């Protein structure tokens, strides 16, 4: 292909090569429709397609978000209610979703299977260009909002998936703070609007406005099409042109993102956020200082600002972070540099503060930055941060997210604003330039101009309010009552009829003909063999090594595991705190600041966790292990091992000031987790009602909070006792006799690791006291409970479950098929579509735990009833061969997700500790692939017994939970 060639309607505008992502690039423009298309050609078989639109909102109704949901509710070629769900159930996708951002909406899919990839692309293109929602107002009612009413006498209520999703999202003070920052910084632009939707404004969205937004922005002329991976590009262009783009002409779409005019002075905004009525307001104010720090095309400066943010605020040695913490005006510091918008902004936030500290907060920031500019930034810290940034860029480890997807989202940061999309992917020259500028005053000058001299910013003070939630609820109820009082009986009947019509649509199954329009793979397209995770048991100086031979591109991933069963039960909660502190406090050789600098300079990261490995098939057996992990380029392995040895053998707990800082930060972090990851809190608590590993793990979750809070509130009195506990854990834990090492790297380079790790092993062999420590027995009663976790959340997270093996049932592979079936069939319809929750899920593991959970759920008893009736659904389940194939493929899709080299090794180690053999995994896969409707029906008694066990945990709104207190045997306030 040559520049200016026209290939299937696409004119090739430009070709290039981007070595950073190992891709040849081809930039096209579709002649007839005006669509842009960018292809990154490479050898990656995990292919990615996405189509994005610039979608700037003009209000807070959340219309971009609601349309994102609604486009996937049926289209011209695929006229069923939920094509998205059908794809999830029956596709080998490696990614399938859609995302709404402040100024764009993105629809990405990915798959390693060519046929599957084509199918996914077809469904998504048809969805965005020909959605059924333009002819069916009930889709807006379901996905956006509607009045919920069944009789003339009952009050009006709002419901809708996005409405309830955003009620949950905006229960978080962090999300509310982000909204206030955006409104303050960009008051005259689209960025001041909530693209996701504010529940107070969502009901203002009319069907006509909804359709008009789609008509205006969902045009090929306003689209950005992206293809990535190893594919026949001409075949893809031909399909996209003939099936879709050739049907459209170029139109003028005014979707320009306007720039915000700079301010002459820093703005000041004071706002409230809701907390529980019984909570204290003390030390719960958020302070934020934010400045607009450039333009999206200032690529080098943007990368340098990201570097400065990490150096100044993210590291334990970061001078600005340290100055703010040491000032005693708050409990924790966070920061962000958001480059995914036309005018990126830099934000510094303090949590756990008071409103009266706002001016001091700003003064500390400015004074500290001025001192840094005058005296210069510590070059070791700055270079170490640059090294860490380089490590991340070269590693390209995005977990389960396909690399091609992340590259797509990265390049949109320039492409969306009509800039060169490839500038965001090129980092080699930038790294060289930024490294060269370490010897200049470039970074100090950047701080001066972007942060100190810059008046284009805002100070936001977000205060807790114990009355706000009730006031909002009352205001909404009064508004709804007013709406209803102004209606005639005929109008009310119209709402009842509309709600009934919607419900009927939701309950009516798609026709076989509609379902057949969704393309489907065959079972023969699936590899019948379970994936093998490479693991070889080796030994170094008497220590077991779990080695995974994987190409890691010059990086060593290694972990040291210590069996924890020598820690007495009363010390287990403190072991979780001990884990959090390791690597963040002083050692005999370095204070925590110097230690942090060295870790940043020489490694790609060092951290730890406590892993509680349940033994497969044995519900009350588990192996708790303390883990420290590091990743490092080969050249730095000797120093990385020395640093890990220092952390293990030389950590001291004498710096009471530092320990207090970290404990307070841990408390704040746990409080934020309760609000931001509420479903995880409910799941962990529920697991503790079901199995012993759940009880053990819960000692480091919500059960730890009272201990953590008491420590934070009374640290001076508790310090000596706390220090003694930490020292005792250290003496007991670190023995070479309880050590297992995990390492992932190529076999050809293993000898280098074997040589270097001996330093650590030899040091551990000197810990004779730890060698003599005896294993403890734990008294971990598994008790049935129905618990309410009371919070300020505006929605619920409903959980119910049991352990099937304890109830006398097996854990066959077709339980995994049931998992997919419930999530995307029964729960999806009953809890999401009809109930208005954002979603529901199942959690099943190999030791028999089965848990059902809902997410951002306006309901409570209704959801419990859905869970209780699951067995009836299973008893009556039937499906033809096509439907069963779909569920099986969807199940295998989850199991066969592409993994990074790091994840390959980590999974292999986990399987080893769980005693989950390849033979067992193959048996499960065989059972999945051969699942029949009868197999699913056979699960009904087990699930019925699990629901009758009546283990319940619900995290939710305190008023709603109090109203339903008869459901619970105990009610626990999660925060004071």
PDB file of C-alpha atoms in Angstrom, residues 582-717:
ATOM      1  CA  UNK A 582       7.549  -3.582  54.927  1.00  0.00           C
ATOM      2  CA  UNK A 583       9.678  -1.492  52.598  1.00  0.00           C
ATOM      3  CA  UNK A 584       8.103   1.720  53.842  1.00  0.00           C
ATOM      4  CA  UNK A 585       9.926   2.140  57.165  1.00  0.00           C
ATOM      5  CA  UNK A 586      13.552   2.489  58.245  1.00  0.00           C
ATOM      6  CA  UNK A 587      16.118  -0.292  58.071  1.00  0.00           C
ATOM      7  CA  UNK A 588      19.470  -0.561  59.822  1.00  0.00           C
ATOM      8  CA  UNK A 589      21.210   0.587  56.634  1.00  0.00           C
ATOM      9  CA  UNK A 590      18.810   3.256  55.340  1.00  0.00           C
ATOM     10  CA  UNK A 591      16.052   5.459  56.575  1.00  0.00           C
ATOM     11  CA  UNK A 592      12.787   5.028  54.699  1.00  0.00           C
ATOM     12  CA  UNK A 593      13.499   8.005  52.429  1.00  0.00           C
ATOM     13  CA  UNK A 594      16.792   6.616  51.147  1.00  0.00           C
ATOM     14  CA  UNK A 595      15.349   3.121  50.921  1.00  0.00           C
ATOM     15  CA  UNK A 596      12.486   4.421  48.797  1.00  0.00           C
ATOM     16  CA  UNK A 597      14.892   6.266  46.497  1.00  0.00           C
ATOM     17  CA  UNK A 598      16.956   3.130  45.957  1.00  0.00           C
ATOM     18  CA  UNK A 599      13.904   0.985  45.242  1.00  0.00           C
ATOM     19  CA  UNK A 600      12.709   3.545  42.732  1.00  0.00           C
ATOM     20  CA  UNK A 601      16.133   3.852  41.125  1.00  0.00           C
ATOM     21  CA  UNK A 602      16.939   0.155  40.759  1.00  0.00           C
ATOM     22  CA  UNK A 603      13.659  -1.762  40.494  1.00  0.00           C
ATOM     23  CA  UNK A 604      10.386  -1.686  38.627  1.00  0.00           C
ATOM     24  CA  UNK A 605       8.618  -2.063  41.929  1.00  0.00           C
ATOM     25  CA  UNK A 606       8.782  -3.939  45.203  1.00  0.00           C
ATOM     26  CA  UNK A 607       5.762  -4.782  47.288  1.00  0.00           C
ATOM     27  CA  UNK A 608       4.064  -7.437  49.324  1.00  0.00           C
ATOM     28  CA  UNK A 609       0.830  -9.118  50.232  1.00  0.00           C
ATOM     29  CA  UNK A 610      -0.613 -11.885  52.352  1.00  0.00           C
ATOM     30  CA  UNK A 611      -1.922 -14.675  50.140  1.00  0.00           C
ATOM     31  CA  UNK A 612      -4.435 -17.085  51.618  1.00  0.00           C
ATOM     32  CA  UNK A 613      -4.417 -20.086  49.297  1.00  0.00           C
ATOM     33  CA  UNK A 614      -7.493 -22.331  49.710  1.00  0.00           C
ATOM     34  CA  UNK A 615      -6.673 -25.971  49.036  1.00  0.00           C
ATOM     35  CA  UNK A 616      -8.653 -27.236  46.065  1.00  0.00           C
ATOM     36  CA  UNK A 617     -11.555 -29.438  47.111  1.00  0.00           C
ATOM     37  CA  UNK A 618     -10.947 -28.982  50.841  1.00  0.00           C
ATOM     38  CA  UNK A 619     -13.103 -26.157  52.190  1.00  0.00           C
ATOM     39  CA  UNK A 620     -11.454 -25.829  55.577  1.00  0.00           C
ATOM     40  CA  UNK A 621      -7.843 -26.235  54.502  1.00  0.00           C
ATOM     41  CA  UNK A 622      -5.744 -23.311  53.366  1.00  0.00           C
ATOM     42  CA  UNK A 623      -2.161 -22.134  53.261  1.00  0.00           C
ATOM     43  CA  UNK A 624      -1.542 -18.540  54.414  1.00  0.00           C
ATOM     44  CA  UNK A 625       1.670 -17.059  53.081  1.00  0.00           C
ATOM     45  CA  UNK A 626       3.501 -13.771  53.476  1.00  0.00           C
ATOM     46  CA  UNK A 627       4.815 -12.642  50.072  1.00  0.00           C
ATOM     47  CA  UNK A 628       7.313 -10.030  48.966  1.00  0.00           C
ATOM     48  CA  UNK A 629       7.591  -9.435  45.233  1.00  0.00           C
ATOM     49  CA  UNK A 630       9.942  -7.529  42.957  1.00  0.00           C
ATOM     50  CA  UNK A 631      10.471  -6.993  39.247  1.00  0.00           C
ATOM     51  CA  UNK A 632      13.754  -5.765  37.827  1.00  0.00           C
ATOM     52  CA  UNK A 633      15.854  -5.517  34.681  1.00  0.00           C
ATOM     53  CA  UNK A 634      18.617  -8.137  34.601  1.00  0.00           C
ATOM     54  CA  UNK A 635      21.342  -5.536  35.099  1.00  0.00           C
ATOM     55  CA  UNK A 636      19.887  -4.451  38.447  1.00  0.00           C
ATOM     56  CA  UNK A 637      19.118  -7.902  39.870  1.00  0.00           C
ATOM     57  CA  UNK A 638      22.055  -7.978  42.356  1.00  0.00           C
ATOM     58  CA  UNK A 639      21.033  -4.652  43.902  1.00  0.00           C
ATOM     59  CA  UNK A 640      17.342  -5.621  43.906  1.00  0.00           C
ATOM     60  CA  UNK A 641      18.127  -8.806  45.862  1.00  0.00           C
ATOM     61  CA  UNK A 642      20.220  -6.815  48.316  1.00  0.00           C
ATOM     62  CA  UNK A 643      17.309  -4.411  48.817  1.00  0.00           C
ATOM     63  CA  UNK A 644      14.872  -7.260  49.444  1.00  0.00           C
ATOM     64  CA  UNK A 645      17.337  -8.796  51.881  1.00  0.00           C
ATOM     65  CA  UNK A 646      17.582  -5.447  53.643  1.00  0.00           C
ATOM     66  CA  UNK A 647      13.803  -5.155  53.918  1.00  0.00           C
ATOM     67  CA  UNK A 648      13.467  -8.699  55.290  1.00  0.00           C
ATOM     68  CA  UNK A 649      16.400  -8.801  57.675  1.00  0.00           C
ATOM     69  CA  UNK A 650      17.129  -5.197  58.613  1.00  0.00           C
ATOM     70  CA  UNK A 651      13.731  -3.533  58.990  1.00  0.00           C
ATOM     71  CA  UNK A 652      13.381  -1.730  62.320  1.00  0.00           C
ATOM     72  CA  UNK A 653      10.295  -0.272  63.975  1.00  0.00           C
ATOM     73  CA  UNK A 654      11.733   2.560  66.044  1.00  0.00           C
ATOM     74  CA  UNK A 655      10.576   5.612  64.065  1.00  0.00           C
ATOM     75  CA  UNK A 656       7.280   6.242  65.810  1.00  0.00           C
ATOM     76  CA  UNK A 657       6.520   9.345  63.725  1.00  0.00           C
ATOM     77  CA  UNK A 658       6.813   7.386  60.486  1.00  0.00           C
ATOM     78  CA  UNK A 659       4.828   4.452  61.810  1.00  0.00           C
ATOM     79  CA  UNK A 660       2.035   6.746  62.920  1.00  0.00           C
ATOM     80  CA  UNK A 661       1.919   8.379  59.473  1.00  0.00           C
ATOM     81  CA  UNK A 662       1.607   4.997  57.791  1.00  0.00           C
ATOM     82  CA  UNK A 663      -1.046   3.710  60.176  1.00  0.00           C
ATOM     83  CA  UNK A 664      -3.145   6.817  59.671  1.00  0.00           C
ATOM     84  CA  UNK A 665      -2.729   6.500  55.910  1.00  0.00           C
ATOM     85  CA  UNK A 666      -3.747   2.843  56.068  1.00  0.00           C
ATOM     86  CA  UNK A 667      -6.873   3.791  57.996  1.00  0.00           C
ATOM     87  CA  UNK A 668      -7.782   6.440  55.429  1.00  0.00           C
ATOM     88  CA  UNK A 669      -7.062   3.987  52.621  1.00  0.00           C
ATOM     89  CA  UNK A 670      -9.369   1.404  54.158  1.00  0.00           C
ATOM     90  CA  UNK A 671     -12.119   4.004  54.557  1.00  0.00           C
ATOM     91  CA  UNK A 672     -11.790   4.930  50.877  1.00  0.00           C
ATOM     92  CA  UNK A 673     -11.875   1.257  49.920  1.00  0.00           C
ATOM     93  CA  UNK A 674     -15.119   0.804  51.823  1.00  0.00           C
ATOM     94  CA  UNK A 675     -16.702   3.518  49.699  1.00  0.00           C
ATOM     95  CA  UNK A 676     -15.016   2.751  46.370  1.00  0.00           C
ATOM     96  CA  UNK A 677     -14.889  -1.070  46.513  1.00  0.00           C
ATOM     97  CA  UNK A 678     -17.958  -1.799  48.587  1.00  0.00           C
ATOM     98  CA  UNK A 679     -18.761  -5.014  46.746  1.00  0.00           C
ATOM     99  CA  UNK A 680     -15.311  -6.369  47.685  1.00  0.00           C
ATOM    100  CA  UNK A 681     -15.957  -5.529  51.334  1.00  0.00           C
ATOM    101  CA  UNK A 682     -19.282  -7.386  51.237  1.00  0.00           C
ATOM    102  CA  UNK A 683     -17.738 -10.366  49.423  1.00  0.00           C
ATOM    103  CA  UNK A 684     -14.866 -10.688  51.907  1.00  0.00           C
ATOM    104  CA  UNK A 685     -17.210 -10.485  54.863  1.00  0.00           C
ATOM    105  CA  UNK A 686     -19.571 -13.032  53.324  1.00  0.00           C
ATOM    106  CA  UNK A 687     -16.672 -15.425  52.677  1.00  0.00           C
ATOM    107  CA  UNK A 688     -15.886 -15.343  56.400  1.00  0.00           C
ATOM    108  CA  UNK A 689     -19.337 -16.857  57.078  1.00  0.00           C
ATOM    109  CA  UNK A 690     -18.582 -19.742  54.698  1.00  0.00           C
ATOM    110  CA  UNK A 691     -15.054 -21.148  55.054  1.00  0.00           C
ATOM    111  CA  UNK A 692     -11.978 -20.967  57.279  1.00  0.00           C
ATOM    112  CA  UNK A 693      -9.794 -19.304  54.663  1.00  0.00           C
ATOM    113  CA  UNK A 694     -12.464 -16.605  54.482  1.00  0.00           C
ATOM    114  CA  UNK A 695     -12.300 -16.146  58.265  1.00  0.00           C
ATOM    115  CA  UNK A 696      -8.510 -15.860  58.126  1.00  0.00           C
ATOM    116  CA  UNK A 697      -8.527 -13.405  55.236  1.00  0.00           C
ATOM    117  CA  UNK A 698     -11.217 -11.283  56.841  1.00  0.00           C
ATOM    118  CA  UNK A 699      -8.838 -10.574  59.735  1.00  0.00           C
ATOM    119  CA  UNK A 700      -7.063  -8.287  57.289  1.00  0.00           C
ATOM    120  CA  UNK A 701     -10.216  -6.748  55.840  1.00  0.00           C
ATOM    121  CA  UNK A 702     -13.168  -5.074  57.572  1.00  0.00           C
ATOM    122  CA  UNK A 703     -12.392  -6.820  60.874  1.00  0.00           C
ATOM    123  CA  UNK A 704      -9.055  -5.026  60.888  1.00  0.00           C
ATOM    124  CA  UNK A 705     -10.632  -1.570  60.743  1.00  0.00           C
ATOM    125  CA  UNK A 706     -11.424  -1.191  64.490  1.00  0.00           C
ATOM    126  CA  UNK A 707      -7.845  -2.205  65.347  1.00  0.00           C
ATOM    127  CA  UNK A 708      -6.461   0.177  62.757  1.00  0.00           C
ATOM    128  CA  UNK A 709      -8.664   3.033  63.911  1.00  0.00           C
ATOM    129  CA  UNK A 710      -7.770   2.498  67.554  1.00  0.00           C
ATOM    130  CA  UNK A 711      -4.082   2.496  66.648  1.00  0.00           C
ATOM    131  CA  UNK A 712      -4.447   5.677  64.611  1.00  0.00           C
ATOM    132  CA  UNK A 713      -6.484   7.472  67.293  1.00  0.00           C
ATOM    133  CA  UNK A 714      -4.333   6.386  70.240  1.00  0.00           C
ATOM    134  CA  UNK A 715      -0.976   5.785  68.624  1.00  0.00           C
ATOM    135  CA  UNK A 716       1.224   7.316  71.319  1.00  0.00           C
ATOM    136  CA  UNK A 717      -0.291   5.074  73.992  1.00  0.00           C
TER     137      UNK A 717
END
